[in-house]
CSV table of C-alpha atoms and ligand atoms in Angstrom, one decimal:
chain,number,residue,atom,x,y,z
A,14,MET,CA,0.0,0.0,0.0
A,15,SER,CA,1.3,3.5,-0.8
A,16,THR,CA,2.3,5.9,2.0
A,17,ARG,CA,-1.0,7.8,1.6
A,18,PRO,CA,-3.9,5.4,0.8
A,19,ARG,CA,-6.2,6.3,-2.1
A,20,LEU,CA,-9.8,6.2,-1.0
A,21,THR,CA,-13.1,5.3,-2.7
A,22,VAL,CA,-16.6,5.9,-1.3
A,23,PHE,CA,-19.5,3.8,-2.6
A,24,GLY,CA,-22.9,5.4,-2.3
A,25,THR,CA,-23.3,9.2,-2.6
A,26,GLY,CA,-26.3,9.7,-0.3
A,27,TYR,CA,-26.0,11.7,2.9
A,28,LEU,CA,-23.4,9.5,4.5
A,29,GLY,CA,-21.2,8.7,1.4
A,30,THR,CA,-21.1,12.2,0.0
A,31,THR,CA,-20.2,13.7,3.3
A,32,GLN,CA,-17.5,11.0,3.8
A,33,ALA,CA,-16.0,11.6,0.4
A,34,VAL,CA,-16.0,15.3,0.6
A,35,CYS,CA,-14.6,15.5,4.1
A,36,LEU,CA,-11.8,12.9,3.4
A,37,ALA,CA,-10.8,14.9,0.3
A,38,SER,CA,-10.7,18.0,2.6
A,39,LEU,CA,-8.2,16.2,4.7
A,40,GLY,CA,-5.9,15.9,1.7
A,41,PHE,CA,-6.7,12.4,0.5
A,42,GLU,CA,-7.4,11.5,-3.2
A,43,VAL,CA,-11.0,10.3,-3.2
A,44,LEU,CA,-13.2,8.7,-5.8
A,45,GLY,CA,-17.0,8.8,-5.1
A,46,VAL,CA,-18.9,6.0,-6.7
A,47,ASP,CA,-22.7,5.6,-7.4
A,48,THR,CA,-24.8,3.7,-9.8
A,49,ASP,CA,-26.9,6.8,-10.5
A,50,PRO,CA,-25.3,8.7,-13.5
A,51,ALA,CA,-27.4,11.8,-12.9
A,52,ARG,CA,-26.3,12.1,-9.3
A,53,ILE,CA,-22.6,11.5,-10.3
A,54,ALA,CA,-22.8,14.2,-13.0
A,55,ALA,CA,-24.3,16.7,-10.5
A,56,LEU,CA,-21.7,16.0,-7.9
A,57,ALA,CA,-18.9,16.2,-10.5
A,58,ALA,CA,-20.3,19.6,-11.4
A,59,GLY,CA,-20.2,20.7,-7.7
A,60,THR,CA,-23.9,20.3,-6.9
A,61,LEU,CA,-25.1,18.4,-3.8
A,62,PRO,CA,-28.1,16.1,-4.1
A,63,PHE,CA,-29.4,17.4,-0.7
A,64,TRP,CA,-28.9,20.5,1.5
A,65,GLU,CA,-26.3,20.4,4.2
A,66,PRO,CA,-24.7,23.5,5.8
A,67,GLY,CA,-21.1,23.9,4.8
A,68,LEU,CA,-20.8,20.8,2.6
A,69,GLU,CA,-21.1,22.3,-0.9
A,70,PRO,CA,-18.1,24.7,-0.6
A,71,LEU,CA,-16.0,21.8,0.6
A,72,LEU,CA,-17.2,19.7,-2.4
A,73,ARG,CA,-16.3,22.5,-4.8
A,74,ALA,CA,-12.9,22.9,-3.2
A,75,GLY,CA,-12.2,19.2,-3.4
A,76,LEU,CA,-13.1,19.2,-7.1
A,77,ALA,CA,-11.1,22.3,-7.8
A,78,ARG,CA,-8.0,20.9,-6.2
A,79,GLY,CA,-8.3,17.7,-8.2
A,80,ARG,CA,-8.5,15.6,-5.0
A,81,LEU,CA,-12.1,14.6,-5.5
A,82,SER,CA,-13.7,12.9,-8.5
A,83,PHE,CA,-16.8,10.8,-9.2
A,84,THR,CA,-17.6,7.8,-11.3
A,85,THR,CA,-20.2,5.1,-11.9
A,86,SER,CA,-17.5,2.5,-12.8
A,87,TYR,CA,-16.8,-0.1,-10.1
A,88,ARG,CA,-13.8,-1.3,-12.2
A,89,ALA,CA,-12.2,2.2,-12.1
A,90,ALA,CA,-12.9,2.3,-8.4
A,91,ALA,CA,-11.3,-1.1,-7.7
A,92,GLN,CA,-8.2,-0.1,-9.6
A,93,PHE,CA,-8.0,3.3,-7.9
A,94,GLY,CA,-8.6,2.5,-4.2
A,95,ASP,CA,-6.6,1.1,-1.4
A,96,VAL,CA,-9.4,1.7,1.0
A,97,HIS,CA,-13.0,1.3,-0.1
A,98,PHE,CA,-15.7,2.9,2.1
A,99,VAL,CA,-19.2,1.4,1.7
A,100,CYS,CA,-21.8,3.9,2.5
A,101,VAL,CA,-24.9,2.7,0.6
A,102,GLY,CA,-28.4,3.0,2.0
A,103,THR,CA,-30.0,0.3,4.2
A,104,PRO,CA,-33.6,1.4,4.2
A,105,GLN,CA,-36.6,-0.4,5.8
A,106,ARG,CA,-37.7,-3.4,3.8
A,107,ALA,CA,-41.1,-2.8,2.1
A,108,GLY,CA,-43.8,-4.5,4.2
A,109,SER,CA,-41.5,-5.5,7.0
A,110,PRO,CA,-39.7,-3.9,9.9
A,111,GLY,CA,-36.3,-5.4,8.9
A,112,ALA,CA,-33.5,-3.7,7.0
A,113,ASP,CA,-33.3,-4.0,3.3
A,114,LEU,CA,-29.6,-4.9,2.6
A,115,THR,CA,-30.1,-5.2,-1.2
A,116,GLN,CA,-27.9,-2.2,-2.0
A,117,LEU,CA,-25.2,-3.3,0.4
A,118,ARG,CA,-25.1,-6.9,-1.0
A,119,ALA,CA,-25.1,-5.6,-4.6
A,120,CYS,CA,-22.3,-3.2,-3.9
A,121,LEU,CA,-20.1,-5.9,-2.4
A,122,ALA,CA,-21.1,-8.4,-5.1
A,123,GLY,CA,-20.1,-5.9,-7.8
A,124,LEU,CA,-16.9,-4.8,-6.1
A,125,ALA,CA,-15.4,-8.0,-4.7
A,126,PRO,CA,-14.6,-9.8,-8.0
A,127,LEU,CA,-12.6,-6.7,-9.1
A,128,LEU,CA,-10.4,-6.6,-6.0
A,129,ALA,CA,-7.1,-8.0,-7.3
A,130,ARG,CA,-4.7,-6.4,-4.9
A,131,PRO,CA,-4.5,-5.9,-1.2
A,132,CYS,CA,-7.1,-3.5,0.1
A,133,LEU,CA,-9.4,-2.7,3.0
A,134,VAL,CA,-13.2,-2.6,2.5
A,135,VAL,CA,-14.8,-0.5,5.2
A,136,GLY,CA,-18.5,-0.8,6.0
A,137,LYS,CA,-20.1,2.4,7.3
A,138,SER,CA,-23.7,1.8,6.6
A,139,THR,CA,-26.0,1.1,9.6
A,140,VAL,CA,-26.7,-2.6,9.5
A,141,PRO,CA,-28.4,-5.3,11.7
A,142,PRO,CA,-26.0,-7.4,13.9
A,143,GLY,CA,-24.3,-10.2,12.1
A,144,THR,CA,-24.1,-8.4,8.7
A,145,ALA,CA,-20.3,-7.7,8.8
A,146,ALA,CA,-19.5,-11.4,9.5
A,147,SER,CA,-21.5,-12.6,6.6
A,148,LEU,CA,-20.2,-9.9,4.2
A,149,GLY,CA,-16.6,-10.6,5.3
A,150,GLU,CA,-16.9,-14.3,4.3
A,151,ARG,CA,-18.4,-13.4,0.9
A,152,LEU,CA,-15.7,-10.8,0.3
A,153,ALA,CA,-12.8,-13.2,1.0
A,154,ALA,CA,-14.5,-15.9,-1.2
A,155,ALA,CA,-15.2,-13.6,-4.2
A,156,ALA,CA,-12.1,-11.3,-4.3
A,157,PRO,CA,-9.2,-12.5,-6.5
A,158,ALA,CA,-7.0,-11.0,-3.7
A,159,GLY,CA,-8.5,-13.5,-1.3
A,160,LEU,CA,-7.8,-12.7,2.4
A,161,ARG,CA,-5.7,-9.7,1.4
A,162,ALA,CA,-9.0,-8.0,0.5
A,163,GLU,CA,-10.2,-7.5,4.1
A,164,LEU,CA,-13.4,-6.1,5.6
A,165,ALA,CA,-13.7,-3.8,8.6
A,166,TRP,CA,-16.6,-2.0,10.2
A,167,ASN,CA,-16.4,1.7,11.0
A,168,PRO,CA,-19.9,3.1,11.8
A,169,GLU,CA,-20.8,6.7,11.3
A,170,PHE,CA,-22.6,8.9,13.9
A,171,LEU,CA,-23.1,12.1,11.9
A,172,ARG,CA,-26.3,14.1,12.4
A,173,GLU,CA,-27.9,15.8,9.5
A,174,GLY,CA,-27.4,19.6,9.7
A,175,HIS,CA,-24.0,19.0,11.5
A,176,ALA,CA,-22.6,16.5,9.1
A,177,VAL,CA,-19.3,18.2,8.3
A,178,ALA,CA,-18.3,18.9,12.0
A,179,ASP,CA,-19.5,15.4,13.0
A,180,THR,CA,-17.3,13.8,10.3
A,181,LEU,CA,-14.2,15.9,10.8
A,182,ARG,CA,-14.4,16.0,14.6
A,183,PRO,CA,-16.6,13.1,15.7
A,184,ASP,CA,-17.1,12.2,19.4
A,185,ARG,CA,-15.4,8.9,18.8
A,186,ILE,CA,-14.2,6.7,15.9
A,187,VAL,CA,-15.1,3.1,16.3
A,188,ALA,CA,-12.9,0.7,14.3
A,189,GLY,CA,-14.3,-2.8,14.1
A,190,VAL,CA,-11.4,-4.9,12.8
A,191,TRP,CA,-10.2,-8.4,12.4
A,192,SER,CA,-6.5,-7.6,12.0
A,193,HIS,CA,-3.8,-5.2,13.1
A,194,ARG,CA,-3.3,-4.3,9.4
A,195,ALA,CA,-6.9,-3.0,9.2
A,196,GLU,CA,-6.5,-1.0,12.4
A,197,ALA,CA,-3.3,0.6,11.1
A,198,THR,CA,-5.0,1.5,7.9
A,199,LEU,CA,-7.9,3.2,9.7
A,200,ARG,CA,-5.5,5.0,12.0
A,201,GLU,CA,-3.8,6.4,8.9
A,202,VAL,CA,-7.1,7.5,7.3
A,203,TYR,CA,-8.2,9.2,10.5
A,204,ALA,CA,-4.7,10.6,11.5
A,205,GLU,CA,-5.9,14.2,11.6
A,206,PRO,CA,-8.9,13.7,14.0
A,207,LEU,CA,-6.8,11.3,16.1
A,208,ALA,CA,-4.1,13.9,16.4
A,209,ALA,CA,-6.8,16.4,17.5
A,210,GLY,CA,-7.7,14.0,20.4
A,211,VAL,CA,-10.7,12.2,19.0
A,212,PRO,CA,-10.9,8.8,20.9
A,213,PHE,CA,-10.2,5.8,18.7
A,214,LEU,CA,-12.0,2.7,20.0
A,215,VAL,CA,-10.9,-0.6,18.5
A,216,THR,CA,-13.4,-3.4,18.6
A,217,ASP,CA,-14.3,-6.5,16.7
A,218,PRO,CA,-16.6,-5.8,13.7
A,219,ALA,CA,-19.7,-7.4,15.4
A,220,THR,CA,-19.3,-4.9,18.3
A,221,ALA,CA,-18.7,-2.0,15.9
A,222,GLU,CA,-21.9,-2.6,13.9
A,223,LEU,CA,-23.9,-3.0,17.1
A,224,VAL,CA,-22.5,0.2,18.6
A,225,LYS,CA,-24.2,2.1,15.8
A,226,ALA,CA,-27.5,0.3,16.1
A,227,ALA,CA,-27.5,0.6,19.9
A,228,ALA,CA,-26.6,4.3,19.8
A,229,ASN,CA,-29.6,5.1,17.6
A,230,ALA,CA,-31.8,2.8,19.8
A,231,PHE,CA,-30.7,4.7,22.9
A,232,LEU,CA,-31.3,8.1,21.4
A,233,ALA,CA,-34.7,7.1,20.2
A,234,THR,CA,-35.5,5.7,23.6
A,235,LYS,CA,-34.5,8.9,25.3
A,236,ILE,CA,-36.7,11.0,23.1
A,237,SER,CA,-39.7,8.6,23.5
A,238,PHE,CA,-39.1,8.5,27.3
A,239,ILE,CA,-39.7,12.2,27.6
A,240,ASN,CA,-42.6,12.1,25.2
A,241,ALA,CA,-44.2,9.3,27.3
A,242,MET,CA,-43.8,11.7,30.2
A,243,ALA,CA,-45.6,14.3,28.2
A,244,GLU,CA,-48.6,12.0,28.0
A,245,VAL,CA,-48.5,11.7,31.8
A,246,CYS,CA,-48.2,15.4,32.1
A,247,GLU,CA,-51.3,15.9,30.0
A,248,VAL,CA,-53.5,13.9,32.4
A,249,THR,CA,-51.9,15.3,35.6
A,250,GLY,CA,-51.6,18.9,34.7
A,251,ALA,CA,-47.8,18.8,35.0
A,252,ASP,CA,-45.5,20.7,32.6
A,253,VAL,CA,-43.2,18.5,30.5
A,254,LEU,CA,-40.9,21.3,29.7
A,255,ALA,CA,-40.2,22.0,33.3
A,256,LEU,CA,-39.9,18.3,33.9
A,257,ALA,CA,-37.4,17.8,31.1
A,258,ASP,CA,-35.3,20.7,32.4
A,259,ALA,CA,-35.2,19.3,36.0
A,260,LEU,CA,-34.4,15.8,34.8
A,261,GLY,CA,-31.7,16.9,32.3
A,262,ARG,CA,-29.8,18.7,35.1
A,263,ASP,CA,-28.9,15.4,36.6
A,264,PRO,CA,-25.6,14.6,34.8
A,265,ARG,CA,-26.4,10.9,34.8
A,266,ILE,CA,-29.5,11.7,32.7
A,267,GLY,CA,-28.3,14.8,30.7
A,268,GLY,CA,-30.6,17.2,28.9
A,269,THR,CA,-29.4,16.5,25.3
A,270,GLY,CA,-31.9,14.4,23.3
A,271,LEU,CA,-34.6,15.1,26.0
A,272,ARG,CA,-36.6,17.6,24.1
A,273,PRO,CA,-40.3,16.6,24.1
A,274,GLY,CA,-42.7,17.4,21.3
A,275,LEU,CA,-43.5,15.8,18.0
A,276,GLY,CA,-41.0,13.0,18.3
A,277,PHE,CA,-38.3,11.6,16.0
A,278,GLY,CA,-38.4,11.1,12.3
A,279,GLY,CA,-35.9,11.1,9.4
A,280,GLY,CA,-34.1,8.4,7.5
A,281,CYS,CA,-32.3,6.8,10.5
A,282,LEU,CA,-33.9,6.5,14.0
A,283,PRO,CA,-37.3,5.1,13.0
A,284,LYS,CA,-36.0,2.5,10.6
A,285,ASP,CA,-33.0,1.6,12.7
A,286,ILE,CA,-34.9,0.7,15.9
A,287,ARG,CA,-37.3,-1.4,13.8
A,288,ALA,CA,-34.4,-3.2,12.1
A,289,LEU,CA,-32.6,-3.8,15.3
A,290,ALA,CA,-35.7,-5.2,17.1
A,291,ALA,CA,-36.5,-7.4,14.0
A,292,ARG,CA,-32.9,-8.8,13.9
A,293,ALA,CA,-33.0,-9.5,17.7
A,294,ALA,CA,-36.2,-11.5,17.1
A,295,GLU,CA,-34.5,-13.4,14.3
A,296,LEU,CA,-31.6,-14.2,16.6
A,297,GLY,CA,-34.0,-15.5,19.2
A,298,THR,CA,-33.5,-12.6,21.6
A,299,GLY,CA,-36.6,-10.7,20.7
A,300,PRO,CA,-37.7,-10.0,24.3
A,301,ALA,CA,-34.4,-8.2,25.0
A,302,LEU,CA,-35.4,-5.4,22.6
A,303,SER,CA,-39.2,-5.7,22.7
A,304,PHE,CA,-39.2,-2.3,24.5
A,305,LEU,CA,-38.2,-0.7,21.1
A,306,HIS,CA,-41.7,-1.5,19.8
A,307,GLU,CA,-43.1,0.5,22.6
A,308,MET,CA,-40.7,3.4,21.8
A,309,ASP,CA,-41.9,3.3,18.2
A,310,ALA,CA,-45.5,3.4,19.4
A,311,ILE,CA,-45.0,6.3,21.7
A,312,ASN,CA,-43.3,8.1,18.9
A,313,GLN,CA,-46.2,7.5,16.5
A,314,ARG,CA,-48.7,8.7,19.1
A,315,ARG,CA,-47.0,12.1,19.2
A,316,ARG,CA,-48.2,12.7,15.6
A,317,ALA,CA,-51.8,11.8,16.5
A,318,ARG,CA,-51.6,14.0,19.6
A,319,VAL,CA,-50.6,17.1,17.7
A,320,VAL,CA,-53.4,16.5,15.2
A,321,ASP,CA,-55.7,16.3,18.2
A,322,LEU,CA,-54.4,19.5,19.6
A,323,ALA,CA,-54.8,21.2,16.2
A,324,THR,CA,-58.4,20.0,16.1
A,325,GLN,CA,-59.1,21.3,19.6
A,326,ALA,CA,-57.4,24.6,18.7
A,327,ALA,CA,-59.7,24.8,15.6
A,328,GLY,CA,-62.8,24.6,17.8
A,329,GLY,CA,-63.3,20.8,17.4
A,330,ARG,CA,-63.1,20.3,13.7
A,331,LEU,CA,-60.5,20.9,11.0
A,332,HIS,CA,-62.8,20.6,8.0
A,333,GLY,CA,-63.0,24.0,6.3
A,334,ARG,CA,-60.5,25.7,8.5
A,335,ARG,CA,-57.3,27.4,7.2
A,336,VAL,CA,-54.2,26.0,8.9
A,337,GLY,CA,-50.8,27.6,8.6
A,338,VAL,CA,-47.9,25.1,9.0
A,339,LEU,CA,-44.4,26.2,10.0
A,340,GLY,CA,-41.9,23.5,9.1
A,341,VAL,CA,-42.1,20.2,7.2
A,342,ALA,CA,-38.5,19.0,7.4
A,343,PHE,CA,-37.9,16.2,9.9
A,344,LYS,CA,-35.7,18.6,11.9
A,345,PRO,CA,-34.2,22.0,11.5
A,346,GLY,CA,-31.0,22.4,9.4
A,347,SER,CA,-32.1,19.8,6.9
A,348,ASP,CA,-34.2,19.5,3.8
A,349,ASP,CA,-34.9,15.9,4.6
A,350,ILE,CA,-38.6,14.9,4.7
A,351,ARG,CA,-38.1,11.1,5.1
A,352,ASP,CA,-40.6,9.9,7.7
A,353,SER,CA,-41.0,13.6,8.8
A,354,PRO,CA,-43.4,13.9,11.7
A,355,ALA,CA,-44.0,17.5,10.6
A,356,LEU,CA,-45.0,16.6,7.0
A,357,GLU,CA,-47.2,13.7,8.2
A,358,VAL,CA,-49.1,16.0,10.6
A,359,ALA,CA,-49.6,18.6,7.8
A,360,ALA,CA,-50.9,15.9,5.5
A,361,ARG,CA,-53.2,14.4,8.1
A,362,VAL,CA,-54.6,17.9,8.8
A,363,ARG,CA,-55.2,18.3,5.1
A,364,ALA,CA,-56.9,14.9,4.9
A,365,LEU,CA,-59.3,16.1,7.6
A,366,GLY,CA,-60.5,18.8,5.3
A,367,ALA,CA,-58.4,21.8,6.3
A,368,ARG,CA,-56.8,24.1,3.8
A,369,VAL,CA,-53.1,23.9,4.7
A,370,ALA,CA,-50.5,26.5,3.8
A,371,VAL,CA,-46.9,25.4,4.5
A,372,PHE,CA,-43.6,27.2,4.9
A,373,ASP,CA,-40.2,25.6,5.5
A,374,PRO,CA,-36.8,27.3,5.0
A,375,ALA,CA,-35.3,24.3,3.2
A,376,ALA,CA,-37.7,21.5,2.5
A,377,MET,CA,-40.4,23.1,0.3
A,378,GLY,CA,-39.2,21.6,-3.0
A,379,ARG,CA,-39.1,18.0,-1.6
A,380,ALA,CA,-42.4,18.4,0.2
A,381,ARG,CA,-44.2,19.8,-2.8
A,382,ARG,CA,-43.1,16.8,-4.9
A,383,VAL,CA,-44.7,14.4,-2.3
A,384,HIS,CA,-47.6,16.5,-1.3
A,385,PRO,CA,-48.8,18.7,-4.1
A,386,ASP,CA,-52.2,18.9,-2.3
A,387,LEU,CA,-50.7,21.3,0.3
A,388,ASP,CA,-50.3,25.1,-0.5
A,389,TYR,CA,-46.8,26.4,-0.3
A,390,ALA,CA,-46.1,29.9,1.0
A,391,GLY,CA,-43.0,32.0,0.4
A,392,SER,CA,-42.5,33.0,4.1
A,393,VAL,CA,-43.8,32.6,7.6
A,394,LEU,CA,-46.1,35.5,7.1
A,395,GLY,CA,-47.5,33.9,3.9
A,396,ALA,CA,-48.2,30.6,5.7
A,397,ALA,CA,-49.9,32.5,8.5
A,398,ARG,CA,-52.1,34.7,6.3
A,399,GLY,CA,-55.8,34.2,7.1
A,400,ALA,CA,-55.0,31.1,9.3
A,401,ASP,CA,-57.5,29.9,11.9
A,402,VAL,CA,-54.7,27.9,13.5
A,403,LEU,CA,-50.9,28.0,13.2
A,404,LEU,CA,-48.9,24.8,13.7
A,405,LEU,CA,-45.2,25.0,14.5
A,406,LEU,CA,-43.9,21.5,13.5
A,407,THR,CA,-40.2,21.9,12.9
A,408,ASP,CA,-38.1,23.9,15.3
A,409,TRP,CA,-36.2,26.1,12.9
A,410,PRO,CA,-34.6,29.0,14.7
A,411,GLU,CA,-36.3,31.5,12.4
A,412,PHE,CA,-39.7,30.4,13.7
A,413,ALA,CA,-38.7,31.0,17.3
A,414,ALA,CA,-37.6,34.5,16.2
A,415,ALA,CA,-41.0,35.3,14.6
A,416,ASP,CA,-42.8,38.3,16.1
A,417,PRO,CA,-46.2,37.3,17.6
A,418,GLY,CA,-47.4,40.9,17.4
A,419,MET,CA,-46.8,41.1,13.7
A,420,LEU,CA,-48.2,37.6,13.0
A,421,ALA,CA,-51.3,38.6,15.1
A,422,ASN,CA,-52.3,41.0,12.3
A,423,THR,CA,-51.9,38.4,9.6
A,424,VAL,CA,-53.9,35.4,11.0
A,425,ALA,CA,-57.7,35.2,11.2
A,426,ARG,CA,-57.5,33.8,14.8
A,427,ARG,CA,-54.5,34.1,17.1
A,428,THR,CA,-54.2,30.3,17.9
A,429,ILE,CA,-50.9,28.4,17.8
A,430,VAL,CA,-49.9,24.8,18.5
A,431,ASP,CA,-46.2,24.8,19.2
A,432,ALA,CA,-45.5,21.1,18.7
A,433,ARG,CA,-41.7,21.5,19.3
A,434,HIS,CA,-41.8,23.8,22.3
A,435,ALA,CA,-39.8,26.3,20.3
A,436,LEU,CA,-41.6,29.5,21.4
A,437,ASP,CA,-41.8,31.4,24.6
A,438,ALA,CA,-45.3,30.7,25.7
A,439,ASP,CA,-45.7,33.8,27.9
A,440,THR,CA,-44.6,36.2,25.1
A,441,TRP,CA,-47.2,34.7,22.8
A,442,ARG,CA,-50.0,34.7,25.4
A,443,ASP,CA,-49.1,38.3,26.2
A,444,SER,CA,-49.7,39.2,22.6
A,445,GLY,CA,-53.1,37.7,22.8
A,446,TRP,CA,-52.4,34.3,21.4
A,447,ASP,CA,-54.1,31.1,22.4
A,448,TYR,CA,-50.9,29.1,22.9
A,449,ARG,CA,-51.0,25.3,23.1
A,450,ALA,CA,-48.2,22.8,23.3
A,451,PRO,CA,-48.2,19.0,23.9
A,452,GLY,CA,-47.5,18.1,27.5
A,453,ARG,CA,-48.0,21.6,28.9
A,454,PRO,CA,-51.1,22.8,30.7
A,455,TRP,CA,-53.3,25.2,28.7
A,456,GLN,CA,-53.5,28.7,30.0
A,457,PRO,CA,-55.8,31.4,28.6
A,458,PRO,CA,-54.4,34.1,26.4
A,459,ARG,CA,-53.6,37.5,28.0
A,460,GLY,CA,-53.7,41.0,26.6
A,461,ARG,CA,-56.0,41.7,23.7
A,462,ALA,CA,-58.8,39.2,22.8
A,463,ALA,CA,-57.4,36.3,20.9
A,464,GLY,CA,-60.4,35.5,18.8
A,465,ALA,CA,-59.7,31.9,19.4
A,466,PHE,CA,-62.2,29.1,19.2
A,467,PRO,CA,-63.3,28.3,22.8
A,468,PRO,CA,-62.2,24.8,24.0
A,469,ALA,CA,-65.2,22.5,23.7
A,470,SER,CA,-64.6,20.1,26.6
A,471,GLY,CA,-62.1,18.6,28.9
A,472,PRO,CA,-59.5,20.2,31.2
A,473,ASP,CA,-58.9,23.0,28.7
A,474,ALA,CA,-62.6,23.9,28.7
A,475,ALA,CA,-62.6,24.0,32.5
A,476,ALA,CA,-59.5,26.3,32.5
A,477,ALA,CA,-61.2,28.5,29.9
A,478,ALA,CA,-64.4,28.7,32.0
A,479,ALA,CA,-62.3,29.6,35.1
A,480,ALA,CA,-60.5,32.3,33.1
A,481,CYS,CA,-63.8,33.8,31.9
A,482,LEU,CA,-65.1,33.8,35.5
A,483,ALA,CA,-61.9,35.4,36.8
A,484,ALA,CA,-62.2,38.1,34.1
A,485,ALA,CA,-65.9,38.7,35.0
A,486,ILE,CA,-65.1,39.1,38.7
B,8,UGA,C1,-29.4,10.4,14.0
B,8,UGA,C2,-28.3,10.3,15.1
B,8,UGA,O1,-28.5,11.4,16.0
B,8,UGA,C3,-26.9,10.3,14.6
B,8,UGA,O2,-26.0,10.1,15.6
B,8,UGA,C4,-26.8,9.1,13.5
B,8,UGA,O3,-25.5,9.1,12.9
B,8,UGA,C5,-27.9,9.4,12.5
B,8,UGA,O4,-29.2,9.4,13.1
B,8,UGA,C6,-27.8,8.2,11.5
B,8,UGA,O5,-28.0,7.1,11.9
B,8,UGA,O6,-27.3,8.4,10.3
B,8,UGA,P1,-30.3,12.5,12.6
B,8,UGA,O7,-31.3,11.5,12.1
B,8,UGA,O8,-29.6,13.4,11.7
B,8,UGA,O9,-29.2,11.7,13.4
B,8,UGA,O10,-31.1,13.4,13.7
B,8,UGA,P2,-31.2,13.7,15.2
B,8,UGA,O11,-30.6,15.0,15.4
B,8,UGA,O12,-30.8,12.6,16.1
B,8,UGA,O13,-32.8,13.9,15.3
B,8,UGA,C7,-33.7,12.8,15.0
B,8,UGA,C8,-35.1,13.2,15.2
B,8,UGA,O14,-35.3,13.3,16.6
B,8,UGA,C9,-35.5,14.5,14.7
B,8,UGA,O15,-36.8,14.4,14.1
B,8,UGA,C10,-35.6,15.5,15.9
B,8,UGA,O16,-36.5,16.5,15.7
B,8,UGA,C11,-36.0,14.5,17.0
B,8,UGA,N1,-35.5,14.9,18.3
B,8,UGA,C12,-34.2,14.9,18.6
B,8,UGA,C13,-36.5,15.1,19.3
B,8,UGA,O17,-37.7,15.0,19.1
B,8,UGA,N2,-36.0,15.4,20.6
B,8,UGA,C14,-34.7,15.5,20.9
B,8,UGA,O18,-34.4,15.8,22.0
B,8,UGA,C15,-33.8,15.3,19.9
């Protein structure tokens, strides 16, 4: 192997593109590989297939310096690379909770017979336990280089919206290896983050692949835990935001990932917990992870709960109401709408007969392609215009900065459901808004009359009646 290994990256989705671009920015020669010629042509022209802060300038710099190139040819990649990163998608299988490993198997099946010289193939995709072992055997059997074409597993922990920083300075690098040679190669590739003090954890490949699946399962569990507490808050009158704050100050619990609201979505957490639980069941240890089904169910209930809150806020029915929706991306800082809780709520509200106007700073184009039945506004004000109810569904910072006084003059009724707890409730109530948020007690608006629909029944109706009485006294 040469002093500086040449790298290939298979799969130019979120993970692969970020990996290729960031490794080129560290000075490696990198070849990105994908079976989609249109995607490869766009990347070679300096255009990302998705939106990610800070990544496109690095892509262009890599291309301009001649360190980064793209191809659809597996043969060219096999000849080029000393280390081959496999970053293809492992989506949920249609009609089953398990992971669909078709792309991963096809990638290895296409690459292995072309590997004639010593190299390291590094799996980065999120996979169910046992995948590395079976792929390692297939690789050794199919590669002309035999055992000198080795497999390692090096999972990725990047978050969308923070992909560049998470790749260049991750919390940890996990190297799942079967040999010292593989470990040495990965140390060489990651020399710069290692020199900066990033911990390098050497494990066997089975542990490495499980670290990733377990990390996402833990994150999902933490989010669902606080959302389950939000359900308890709703029947006890407790406030989930104050609860999360108090819990998170215990360093053993920690406040990160403890934000209650609309729950998790995206291309990773939902499908990864299903795939892990399904694999555990296949391996005969289903009960060990059966709690993940409950986490999934809690998460799904958040979406229904926010639709309920919207219905209550609209006076008991959504049919014929105008609803303004702020945010459809699965989280801020991303244009990703895969399994987006926000987009699903918007679509359900539309299906219940409301007219829905949506605004999102990044995800409008993608949402429009999937849901042409929604109206798309050019701004927060546009989405709010004439609305009977506003729904804040993705916690973009620009929504938190919106002026409730200005929006009050735009909407038909000053009623907002803050599904992500992004707004300061008192400020909005002081501007006359009927402010509602999941897991928080309802309080009447203050200041000028809100023009909201009165709550029809339940604890909110009792609180409204008490407020009217207090006002009358
Ligand atoms: C997640 C993990 O955080 C990454 O470590 C992992 O590498 C990645 O999946 C992956 O497997 O590729 P990501 O999907 O980008 O990253 O998003 P997160 O920031 O984890 O958020 C996931 C969802 O949970 C979002 O919908 C977000 O709004 C929601 N969330 C997050 C909450 O509802 N509450 C929280 O406290 C945190």
